[in-house]
Coordinates of C-alpha atoms and ligand atoms in Angstrom, one line a residue:
M1 CA 180.0 96.7 -5.9
Q2 CA 181.7 96.5 -2.4
T3 CA 180.4 93.1 -1.5
T4 CA 181.3 89.3 -1.9
T5 CA 177.4 88.9 -2.0
E6 CA 175.9 87.3 -5.0
T7 CA 174.1 90.1 -6.6
S8 CA 173.2 91.4 -10.1
A9 CA 173.2 94.6 -12.0
S10 CA 169.7 95.5 -12.7
P11 CA 168.0 98.4 -14.3
E12 CA 167.0 99.8 -10.7
S13 CA 170.7 100.4 -10.2
K14 CA 171.7 101.5 -13.5
P15 CA 168.9 103.9 -14.5
G16 CA 169.0 105.0 -18.1
M17 CA 171.0 101.9 -19.5
Q18 CA 169.2 99.4 -21.7
K19 CA 171.4 96.2 -21.9
P20 CA 170.2 92.9 -23.4
Q21 CA 168.6 90.8 -20.6
T22 CA 171.6 88.3 -20.8
M23 CA 174.3 91.0 -20.1
Q24 CA 172.0 92.6 -17.4
Y25 CA 171.7 89.6 -15.3
P26 CA 175.1 87.7 -15.1
Q27 CA 174.3 85.7 -12.2
E28 CA 170.9 84.4 -13.4
R29 CA 172.5 83.8 -16.7
S30 CA 174.9 81.4 -15.1
F31 CA 172.3 79.4 -13.3
Y32 CA 170.4 79.2 -16.5
D33 CA 173.4 77.9 -18.3
G34 CA 173.7 75.3 -15.3
L35 CA 170.4 73.9 -16.5
L36 CA 171.7 73.5 -20.3
R37 CA 172.0 69.9 -21.8
E38 CA 175.0 69.5 -24.1
G39 CA 174.9 71.3 -27.3
R40 CA 171.5 73.1 -26.6
D41 CA 170.5 76.9 -25.8
A42 CA 167.5 76.4 -23.7
P43 CA 166.2 73.8 -21.3
T44 CA 162.9 72.2 -21.6
R45 CA 160.2 72.3 -18.9
A46 CA 160.6 68.8 -18.0
E47 CA 164.7 69.3 -17.7
I48 CA 164.1 72.3 -15.3
E49 CA 161.7 70.4 -13.2
S50 CA 163.8 67.3 -13.3
V51 CA 166.9 69.4 -12.0
L52 CA 164.5 70.9 -9.5
A53 CA 163.3 67.5 -8.3
H54 CA 167.1 66.3 -7.9
T55 CA 167.6 69.1 -5.3
G56 CA 164.4 68.1 -3.2
L57 CA 162.3 71.1 -4.3
T58 CA 159.2 70.6 -6.2
T59 CA 157.0 73.1 -8.2
D60 CA 154.3 72.6 -6.0
D61 CA 156.2 74.2 -3.3
P62 CA 154.3 77.3 -1.9
R63 CA 157.7 79.3 -2.0
L64 CA 158.1 78.5 -5.8
A65 CA 154.8 80.2 -7.0
T66 CA 156.8 82.5 -9.4
L67 CA 158.4 79.6 -11.1
R68 CA 155.1 77.8 -11.3
G69 CA 153.5 80.4 -12.8
V70 CA 156.5 80.9 -15.5
L71 CA 156.4 77.4 -16.5
K72 CA 152.7 77.0 -16.8
P73 CA 152.3 78.1 -20.3
Y74 CA 154.8 75.5 -21.5
A75 CA 154.4 72.0 -22.3
M76 CA 156.9 69.5 -20.8
S77 CA 159.0 69.3 -24.1
D78 CA 159.1 72.9 -24.8
A79 CA 162.1 74.8 -24.3
V80 CA 161.9 77.6 -21.8
P81 CA 164.1 80.7 -22.8
F82 CA 166.0 82.7 -20.5
D83 CA 164.1 85.8 -20.6
A84 CA 161.1 83.9 -19.7
L85 CA 162.6 82.0 -16.8
L86 CA 164.4 85.3 -15.3
P87 CA 161.5 86.3 -13.2
A88 CA 161.8 82.9 -11.5
L89 CA 165.5 83.4 -10.7
R90 CA 165.1 86.8 -9.3
G91 CA 162.5 88.3 -6.7
D92 CA 160.4 86.1 -4.6
G93 CA 161.5 82.4 -4.6
G94 CA 164.6 83.4 -6.9
T95 CA 167.0 83.3 -3.9
L96 CA 165.7 79.8 -2.9
L97 CA 166.0 78.6 -6.3
R98 CA 169.4 79.8 -6.7
R99 CA 170.6 78.3 -3.6
A100 CA 168.9 74.9 -4.5
L101 CA 170.8 75.0 -8.1
R102 CA 174.1 75.9 -6.1
G103 CA 173.6 72.9 -3.9
D104 CA 173.2 75.0 -0.8
L105 CA 170.2 73.4 0.7
T106 CA 170.1 71.6 4.2
I107 CA 171.2 68.1 2.7
P108 CA 173.1 69.1 -0.5
D109 CA 173.2 65.7 -1.9
F110 CA 169.5 65.0 -1.5
D111 CA 169.8 62.1 -4.3
L112 CA 172.3 60.1 -2.3
F113 CA 170.5 60.8 0.9
T114 CA 167.0 59.5 -0.4
S115 CA 168.7 56.7 -2.2
T116 CA 169.8 55.4 1.2
L117 CA 166.4 56.0 2.7
K118 CA 164.7 54.2 -0.4
K119 CA 167.0 51.2 0.5
I120 CA 166.1 51.1 4.2
F121 CA 162.5 51.3 2.9
D122 CA 162.7 48.3 0.7
D123 CA 164.4 46.4 3.2
V124 CA 161.9 47.1 5.9
T125 CA 159.0 46.5 3.5
G126 CA 159.8 42.6 3.7
I127 CA 158.7 42.8 7.4
R128 CA 155.4 41.3 8.1
T129 CA 155.3 40.3 11.5
G130 CA 152.9 42.5 14.3
E131 CA 149.2 43.0 14.6
V132 CA 147.1 46.0 13.7
A133 CA 145.4 47.4 16.9
S134 CA 142.0 46.0 17.4
Y135 CA 140.9 47.7 20.5
I136 CA 139.5 50.6 18.4
P137 CA 137.1 48.6 15.9
Q138 CA 137.7 51.0 13.0
L139 CA 141.3 50.5 13.3
A140 CA 141.3 47.0 12.8
R141 CA 140.0 47.6 9.5
V142 CA 143.0 49.1 7.8
D143 CA 145.4 47.6 5.2
A144 CA 147.8 45.9 7.6
D145 CA 150.6 45.9 5.1
A146 CA 150.2 49.4 4.3
F147 CA 153.5 51.3 4.3
A148 CA 154.6 55.0 3.6
M149 CA 157.7 57.1 4.6
A150 CA 158.2 60.9 3.8
V151 CA 160.8 63.4 4.8
C152 CA 161.0 67.1 4.9
T153 CA 164.2 69.1 5.6
L154 CA 164.7 72.5 7.0
D155 CA 164.9 74.0 3.6
G156 CA 161.5 72.2 2.6
Q157 CA 163.4 69.3 0.5
Q158 CA 160.9 66.7 0.1
F159 CA 160.8 63.1 -0.7
S160 CA 158.4 60.3 0.0
L161 CA 157.4 56.7 -0.9
G162 CA 155.0 54.1 -0.6
D163 CA 151.4 54.8 0.2
D164 CA 152.3 58.5 0.7
A165 CA 149.0 59.8 -0.2
T166 CA 146.9 57.7 1.9
P167 CA 145.5 59.6 5.0
Y168 CA 145.9 57.6 8.3
C169 CA 144.7 58.8 11.6
V170 CA 147.3 60.3 13.9
Q171 CA 146.3 58.4 17.3
S172 CA 149.1 59.3 19.8
T173 CA 151.0 61.3 17.7
C174 CA 148.6 64.0 18.4
K175 CA 150.1 64.1 22.0
P176 CA 153.2 66.2 21.3
I177 CA 151.1 68.5 19.4
N178 CA 148.5 69.2 22.2
Y179 CA 151.2 69.3 24.8
A180 CA 152.9 72.1 22.8
I181 CA 149.7 73.9 22.2
A182 CA 149.1 73.9 26.0
L183 CA 152.6 75.0 26.6
D184 CA 152.2 78.0 24.2
L185 CA 148.9 78.9 25.9
L186 CA 149.9 78.4 29.4
D187 CA 153.7 78.3 29.6
A188 CA 155.5 75.3 31.1
E189 CA 155.2 75.9 35.1
K190 CA 151.3 76.1 34.7
V191 CA 151.0 73.0 32.4
H192 CA 153.4 71.0 34.8
R193 CA 151.1 71.8 37.8
H194 CA 148.8 69.1 36.0
V195 CA 151.0 66.7 34.2
G196 CA 154.7 65.3 35.1
R197 CA 157.7 64.9 33.0
E198 CA 159.1 61.2 33.7
P199 CA 158.5 58.3 32.0
S200 CA 155.9 56.0 33.6
G201 CA 157.8 52.7 33.0
R202 CA 154.2 51.3 32.4
S203 CA 151.8 50.8 29.7
F204 CA 150.4 54.0 27.9
N205 CA 146.8 53.3 29.0
E206 CA 147.6 52.2 32.7
I207 CA 145.5 53.3 35.4
T208 CA 148.4 54.7 37.4
L209 CA 149.6 58.4 38.4
N210 CA 152.9 59.5 39.8
S211 CA 153.6 60.1 43.5
A212 CA 152.3 63.7 43.2
G213 CA 148.7 62.4 42.1
L214 CA 149.4 63.5 38.6
P215 CA 149.7 61.8 35.1
H216 CA 153.6 60.8 34.5
N217 CA 153.8 62.7 31.2
P218 CA 152.1 64.1 28.4
M219 CA 152.7 61.4 25.9
I220 CA 150.7 58.6 27.8
N221 CA 146.8 58.6 27.7
A222 CA 146.2 60.2 31.1
G223 CA 148.8 63.2 30.2
A224 CA 147.4 63.7 26.9
I225 CA 143.9 63.7 28.2
M226 CA 145.3 66.1 31.0
C227 CA 146.8 68.3 28.1
A228 CA 143.5 68.4 26.2
S229 CA 141.6 69.9 29.2
L230 CA 144.2 72.7 29.5
I231 CA 143.5 73.8 25.8
E232 CA 141.1 76.9 25.8
P233 CA 138.5 75.2 28.3
Q234 CA 136.8 78.4 28.6
N235 CA 135.6 78.1 24.7
S236 CA 133.0 76.0 23.1
S237 CA 133.9 72.4 22.0
A238 CA 133.9 73.6 18.4
D239 CA 136.3 76.6 18.9
R240 CA 138.7 74.3 20.9
F241 CA 138.8 71.7 18.2
D242 CA 139.1 74.7 15.4
R243 CA 142.3 75.9 17.2
I244 CA 143.8 72.5 17.3
I245 CA 143.1 71.7 13.7
K246 CA 144.4 75.4 12.5
T247 CA 147.5 74.3 14.3
W248 CA 148.1 71.1 12.3
R249 CA 147.4 72.8 9.1
A250 CA 149.8 75.6 9.9
M251 CA 152.5 73.1 10.8
A252 CA 151.7 71.0 7.9
G253 CA 152.6 73.8 5.4
D254 CA 149.1 75.4 5.1
R255 CA 147.7 72.1 3.7
P256 CA 144.3 71.2 5.4
V257 CA 144.5 67.9 7.3
G258 CA 141.4 65.6 7.8
F259 CA 139.2 64.0 10.4
D260 CA 137.9 60.5 10.5
N261 CA 134.5 60.6 12.3
A262 CA 134.1 56.9 12.0
V263 CA 137.3 56.5 14.0
F264 CA 136.2 59.2 16.5
L265 CA 132.7 57.4 17.1
S266 CA 134.2 54.2 17.2
E267 CA 136.9 55.1 19.7
R268 CA 134.4 57.0 22.0
D269 CA 132.2 53.9 22.0
T270 CA 135.1 51.7 23.2
A271 CA 136.7 54.2 25.5
D272 CA 135.9 52.6 29.0
R273 CA 139.9 52.9 29.8
N274 CA 140.0 56.5 29.0
F275 CA 136.9 57.5 31.0
S276 CA 138.5 55.6 33.9
L277 CA 141.7 57.3 33.6
A278 CA 139.7 60.7 33.6
Y279 CA 137.7 59.9 36.4
F280 CA 140.6 58.5 38.6
M281 CA 142.5 61.7 37.7
R282 CA 139.5 63.7 38.9
E283 CA 139.2 61.7 42.0
N284 CA 143.0 62.7 42.7
G285 CA 142.3 66.3 42.2
A286 CA 144.6 66.5 39.2
F287 CA 142.6 68.5 36.8
P288 CA 142.1 72.3 36.9
P289 CA 139.0 73.4 38.9
D290 CA 135.6 73.0 36.6
T291 CA 137.2 70.8 34.2
N292 CA 134.3 69.3 32.0
L293 CA 135.3 65.5 31.8
Q294 CA 132.9 64.6 28.7
S295 CA 134.0 67.4 26.4
T296 CA 137.9 67.0 27.5
L297 CA 137.6 63.3 26.5
D298 CA 135.8 64.2 23.4
L299 CA 138.4 66.5 22.3
Y300 CA 141.1 64.0 23.1
F301 CA 139.4 61.5 21.0
Q302 CA 138.7 64.0 18.3
C303 CA 142.6 64.8 18.2
C304 CA 143.3 61.1 18.0
S305 CA 141.1 60.9 14.9
I306 CA 142.7 63.8 13.0
T307 CA 144.2 62.3 9.5
V308 CA 147.1 63.4 7.7
D309 CA 149.5 61.6 4.9
V310 CA 153.0 61.0 5.5
R311 CA 154.1 63.9 3.4
Q312 CA 152.0 66.3 5.7
M313 CA 153.4 64.6 9.0
A314 CA 157.0 64.8 7.7
V315 CA 156.4 68.7 7.2
I316 CA 154.9 68.9 10.6
A317 CA 158.0 67.0 12.1
A318 CA 160.3 69.3 10.3
S319 CA 158.5 72.3 11.9
L320 CA 159.4 70.9 15.2
A321 CA 163.0 70.2 13.7
N322 CA 163.0 73.8 12.7
G323 CA 162.3 75.2 16.3
G324 CA 158.4 75.6 15.6
V325 CA 158.7 77.4 12.3
C326 CA 157.2 75.7 9.1
P327 CA 159.9 75.4 6.5
L328 CA 157.5 75.7 3.6
T329 CA 155.6 78.8 5.0
S330 CA 158.1 80.4 7.4
E331 CA 155.0 80.7 9.7
R332 CA 156.2 80.5 13.6
V333 CA 153.6 78.1 15.0
F334 CA 155.5 77.4 18.3
T335 CA 157.8 79.3 20.4
S336 CA 161.3 77.7 20.2
G337 CA 161.1 77.1 24.2
T338 CA 157.8 75.0 23.7
V339 CA 159.5 73.1 21.0
K340 CA 162.6 72.3 23.3
N341 CA 160.2 71.1 26.0
C342 CA 158.2 69.0 23.6
L343 CA 161.2 67.3 22.0
S344 CA 162.8 66.7 25.4
L345 CA 159.6 64.7 26.4
M346 CA 159.4 63.0 23.1
A347 CA 162.9 61.8 23.5
S348 CA 162.4 60.4 26.9
C349 CA 158.8 59.1 26.6
G350 CA 157.5 59.4 23.0
M351 CA 157.7 55.3 22.2
Y352 CA 155.5 53.8 25.0
D353 CA 157.6 51.5 26.9
F354 CA 160.4 51.1 24.4
S355 CA 161.2 54.8 24.9
G356 CA 164.5 54.1 27.0
E357 CA 165.5 51.5 24.5
Y358 CA 164.7 53.9 21.5
A359 CA 166.7 56.5 23.1
F360 CA 169.7 54.5 23.5
T361 CA 169.7 52.9 19.8
V362 CA 168.1 55.6 17.8
G363 CA 168.7 58.5 20.0
L364 CA 166.1 60.9 18.4
P365 CA 162.8 62.5 19.6
A366 CA 160.0 60.4 18.1
K367 CA 156.4 59.7 18.7
S368 CA 154.3 56.7 17.7
G369 CA 150.6 55.9 17.8
V370 CA 148.4 52.9 17.7
S371 CA 147.6 53.3 14.0
G372 CA 150.9 52.6 13.2
A373 CA 152.1 56.3 12.8
L374 CA 155.5 57.3 13.8
F375 CA 157.2 60.7 13.4
I376 CA 161.0 61.4 14.0
T377 CA 162.6 64.9 14.4
I378 CA 166.1 65.5 13.9
P379 CA 166.6 68.9 15.0
G380 CA 168.2 71.3 12.7
V381 CA 168.1 68.8 9.8
C382 CA 164.6 67.2 8.9
G383 CA 161.4 65.6 10.1
I384 CA 160.7 62.1 8.9
A385 CA 157.3 60.4 8.9
L386 CA 156.4 56.7 8.7
W387 CA 153.0 54.7 8.7
S388 CA 152.7 51.2 8.8
P389 CA 149.9 49.7 11.1
R390 CA 151.4 46.4 12.2
L391 CA 152.5 46.9 15.9
D392 CA 154.8 45.1 18.1
A393 CA 153.9 44.1 21.6
L394 CA 154.6 47.5 23.0
G395 CA 152.3 49.2 20.6
N396 CA 155.1 50.7 18.2
S397 CA 155.0 50.3 14.4
V398 CA 157.5 47.2 13.7
R399 CA 158.5 48.7 10.4
G400 CA 158.9 52.1 12.0
V401 CA 161.2 50.9 14.5
E402 CA 163.3 49.0 12.3
F403 CA 163.4 52.0 9.9
S404 CA 164.6 54.2 12.9
R405 CA 167.4 51.7 13.8
Q406 CA 168.7 51.2 10.3
L407 CA 168.3 55.1 9.7
T408 CA 170.7 55.6 12.7
R409 CA 173.2 52.9 11.6
A410 CA 173.4 54.7 8.1
F411 CA 173.7 58.3 9.1
N412 CA 175.1 60.2 12.1
F413 CA 171.7 61.3 13.2
H414 CA 171.9 59.8 16.9
T415 CA 171.9 62.6 19.3
F416 CA 175.4 61.6 20.6
S417 CA 176.7 60.1 17.5
D418 CA 179.4 62.8 17.1
M419 CA 180.9 61.6 20.3
V420 CA 182.3 58.5 18.2
S421 CA 184.9 60.2 15.9
D422 CA 185.5 56.9 13.9
S423 CA 181.6 56.0 13.7
G424 CA 181.9 55.6 9.9
L425 CA 178.5 57.2 9.6
S426 CA 177.7 59.1 6.8
N427 CA 176.6 63.0 7.4
P428 CA 174.3 64.1 4.9
R429 CA 173.9 67.8 6.3
R430 CA 175.7 70.8 5.1
P431 CA 178.6 71.6 7.6
R432 CA 177.4 74.0 10.4
A433 CA 180.5 76.4 9.8
E434 CA 179.6 76.6 6.0
I435 CA 175.8 77.2 6.9
S436 CA 176.8 80.1 9.5
A437 CA 179.3 81.7 7.1
D438 CA 176.6 81.6 4.3
E439 CA 173.8 83.1 6.4
A440 CA 175.2 86.5 6.0
T441 CA 175.6 85.9 2.4
Y442 CA 172.2 84.6 1.8
L443 CA 170.7 87.4 3.9
C444 CA 172.3 89.8 1.8
A445 CA 171.6 88.2 -1.6
A446 CA 167.9 88.1 -0.8
A447 CA 167.9 91.7 0.2
A448 CA 169.6 92.8 -3.0
A449 CA 167.0 90.7 -4.8
G450 CA 164.2 92.2 -3.2
D451 CA 163.2 88.6 -2.1
I452 CA 161.2 89.2 0.9
D453 CA 159.9 85.6 1.2
E454 CA 163.5 84.4 1.7
L455 CA 164.3 87.2 3.9
R456 CA 161.3 86.1 6.0
R457 CA 162.5 82.5 5.8
L458 CA 166.1 83.4 6.8
L459 CA 164.9 85.6 9.9
A460 CA 162.7 83.0 11.0
R461 CA 165.6 80.5 11.5
G462 CA 166.9 83.3 14.0
I463 CA 169.6 84.7 11.7
D464 CA 170.6 88.2 12.9
I465 CA 169.0 90.8 10.8
N466 CA 172.0 93.0 11.1
R467 CA 174.5 90.0 10.4
A468 CA 177.3 91.5 8.2
D469 CA 179.3 89.7 5.3
Y470 CA 182.9 89.7 5.2
D471 CA 183.1 93.2 3.9
G472 CA 180.9 94.4 6.8
R473 CA 177.8 94.6 4.3
T474 CA 174.3 93.9 5.9
A475 CA 171.1 93.2 4.2
L476 CA 170.1 96.8 4.5
H477 CA 173.4 97.9 2.9
L478 CA 172.4 95.6 0.0
A479 CA 168.9 96.7 -0.3
A480 CA 169.8 100.4 -0.2
S481 CA 172.5 99.9 -3.1
E482 CA 169.9 98.3 -5.2
G483 CA 167.0 100.9 -4.4
R484 CA 164.7 98.2 -3.0
A485 CA 162.3 100.5 -1.3
E486 CA 159.9 97.6 -0.1
T487 CA 162.7 95.4 1.2
I488 CA 164.1 98.4 3.0
A489 CA 160.6 98.9 4.8
Y490 CA 160.7 95.3 5.6
L491 CA 164.0 95.2 7.1
L492 CA 163.6 98.6 9.1
E493 CA 160.4 97.3 10.4
R494 CA 162.2 94.3 12.0
G495 CA 165.2 96.2 13.6
A496 CA 167.8 96.7 10.8
D497 CA 170.4 99.1 11.8
A498 CA 170.4 102.1 9.7
V499 CA 173.5 103.4 10.8
K500 CA 175.8 100.4 10.6
L501 CA 179.3 100.8 8.9
D502 CA 180.6 98.6 6.4
R503 CA 184.3 97.9 6.0
W504 CA 184.5 101.1 4.0
G505 CA 182.8 103.2 6.6
N506 CA 179.6 103.4 4.6
T507 CA 176.0 103.4 5.9
P508 CA 172.9 102.0 4.1
L509 CA 172.2 105.7 3.8
D510 CA 175.5 106.5 2.0
D511 CA 174.7 103.5 -0.5
A512 CA 171.2 105.1 -1.0
E513 CA 172.7 108.4 -1.8
R514 CA 175.3 107.0 -4.0
G515 CA 172.8 105.1 -6.0
M516 CA 170.6 108.1 -6.4
H517 CA 167.7 106.3 -4.9
H518 CA 166.0 109.3 -3.6
D519 CA 162.5 107.8 -2.4
I520 CA 164.4 105.6 0.1
V521 CA 167.1 108.1 1.2
A522 CA 164.3 110.0 3.4
R523 CA 163.1 106.7 4.7
L524 CA 166.5 105.8 5.9
K525 CA 167.4 109.4 7.1
A526 CA 164.2 108.8 9.5
A527 CA 165.1 105.4 10.4
A528 CA 168.6 106.7 11.4
G529 CA 166.7 109.1 13.9
R530 CA 169.8 111.4 13.7
P531 CA 169.3 112.5 9.9
F532 CA 172.6 113.9 8.9
R533 CA 174.9 113.2 12.1
A534 CA 175.0 109.4 11.6
T535 CA 176.4 109.9 7.9
A536 CA 178.7 112.6 9.1
T537 CA 180.1 110.3 11.9
A538 CA 180.5 107.6 9.4
R539 CA 182.5 109.7 7.1
S540 CA 184.7 111.0 9.6
L541 CA 185.6 107.4 10.4
K542 CA 185.9 106.3 6.8
P543 CA 189.8 106.8 6.6
V544 CA 190.4 105.1 9.9
L545 CA 188.3 102.1 8.8
A546 CA 189.7 102.0 5.4
K547 CA 193.2 101.6 6.7
A548 CA 192.2 99.1 9.4
G549 CA 190.9 96.8 6.5
P550 CA 188.5 94.0 7.1
K551 CA 187.4 93.3 10.6
Ligands
LIG601 N1 143.2 57.0 21.0 C1 144.2 56.0 21.5 C2 143.8 55.6 22.9 O1 143.5 56.6 23.8 C3 145.3 56.5 21.4 C4 146.5 55.5 21.9 C5 147.8 55.6 21.2 O2 147.8 55.9 20.0 O3 148.7 55.4 22.0 O4 143.7 54.5 23.2

């Protein structure tokens, strides 16, 4: 095979040959062998799940449906033979699984990373200062000492601690999401005709506007009420809320989020300040014409009353860290431009009157809420969600802020930490150069395996579909060599180049012809647009390219 990419011999590529499974799938066999304990020839289901858990992936991950199906008939202590596990190591989800087993995920040593998070969590748990918010009666009734933390990386590695399954209401952490929805609906210029981008330097619900008569930014109450007014005002209240809740669900990895009606009613009954803010903005002509204040305020209160647990919120934060694409489903929820704007304002205005100090010491985009919610976005790495209801005098979760401080004392996550060469901080991410070099390899491996789910994930990250490996081989070359008709259709629909030459001067069409994959030859010829010329050109260049060697 003319490639450095990890691929497997398969029945499709070797018609007529019947080898035992083990010999046919050497790559998969070596991954399987990696699961074996000393002196055993098959791992148990429990052992497989345990190895997986150490990588940060879990069997309830939507991307690992094949593995879930494969393991289902086995009890935890049952041995799982190679032939049974094989479908999970190939095809949909297989590439992700193999990457995990190879330690090629966003945070390769996930155990080490999470053990540090646990130490910080345990340390911070001892803090009992601060008061639960009481101005919304329902919020005053939560367990003041509840504490939860969750992390989700760009590859969907997950870890959580404490009250991680307890739903809490999101309060102000809905503000960046509403801002992002408004940005995607209207574009930044139109949104910022109604809301500024400067920190206010004042309390989150203070009755004040900027010199243009607009709310200072979308992260304080006035600005958030304004953003709510911009979300599909022409639609019914039900449709507007539905739109918002669907966005939350999509960001959370397609897991339904909740709604706390008691908080909503309680908040609406005690909302004199937010009503005042809305009327003050209307008096100053800040709203678009015809804005209905009552339905705008209701929508804002409803958004504050959405409930999630920290595991969901970490996935939401990771979707932002991933430029708007949910790591668990690969669904693009926001455009990358929207996410850039949203994170910029979270970085400057997300932590109430502590935003400047937080930017200085922690240096990460974050947003807190009066329920004790806090989420942190580490662009390109992960999202972290915290929930601890005791608040400091500025309205931030006391434990949340202390956790953030210790996080950036342990890891080089502060936006500018790399400026300090001898900071001594640990870097848990895979090196960028390594990731970039591997992108082509991943793309080609996924194409060779016919793993369309993995291709979708890689492309969603912005990897060029025509990215070639060291040998000039692209995903389309590999899919053609392996006769993957469905994968070829998928790649061609997304702009894969049908006449790209590899190091030996071969196009994907050449590979398909050589492999005698007649069904896909016609498809590739049609895509090339110049049925025979492309191949002819390629062939005429072959000797030249072969002499020139690798590019
Ligand atoms: N619903 C709360 C309010 O409007 C949100 C405040 C917050 O979390 O900052 O007062």
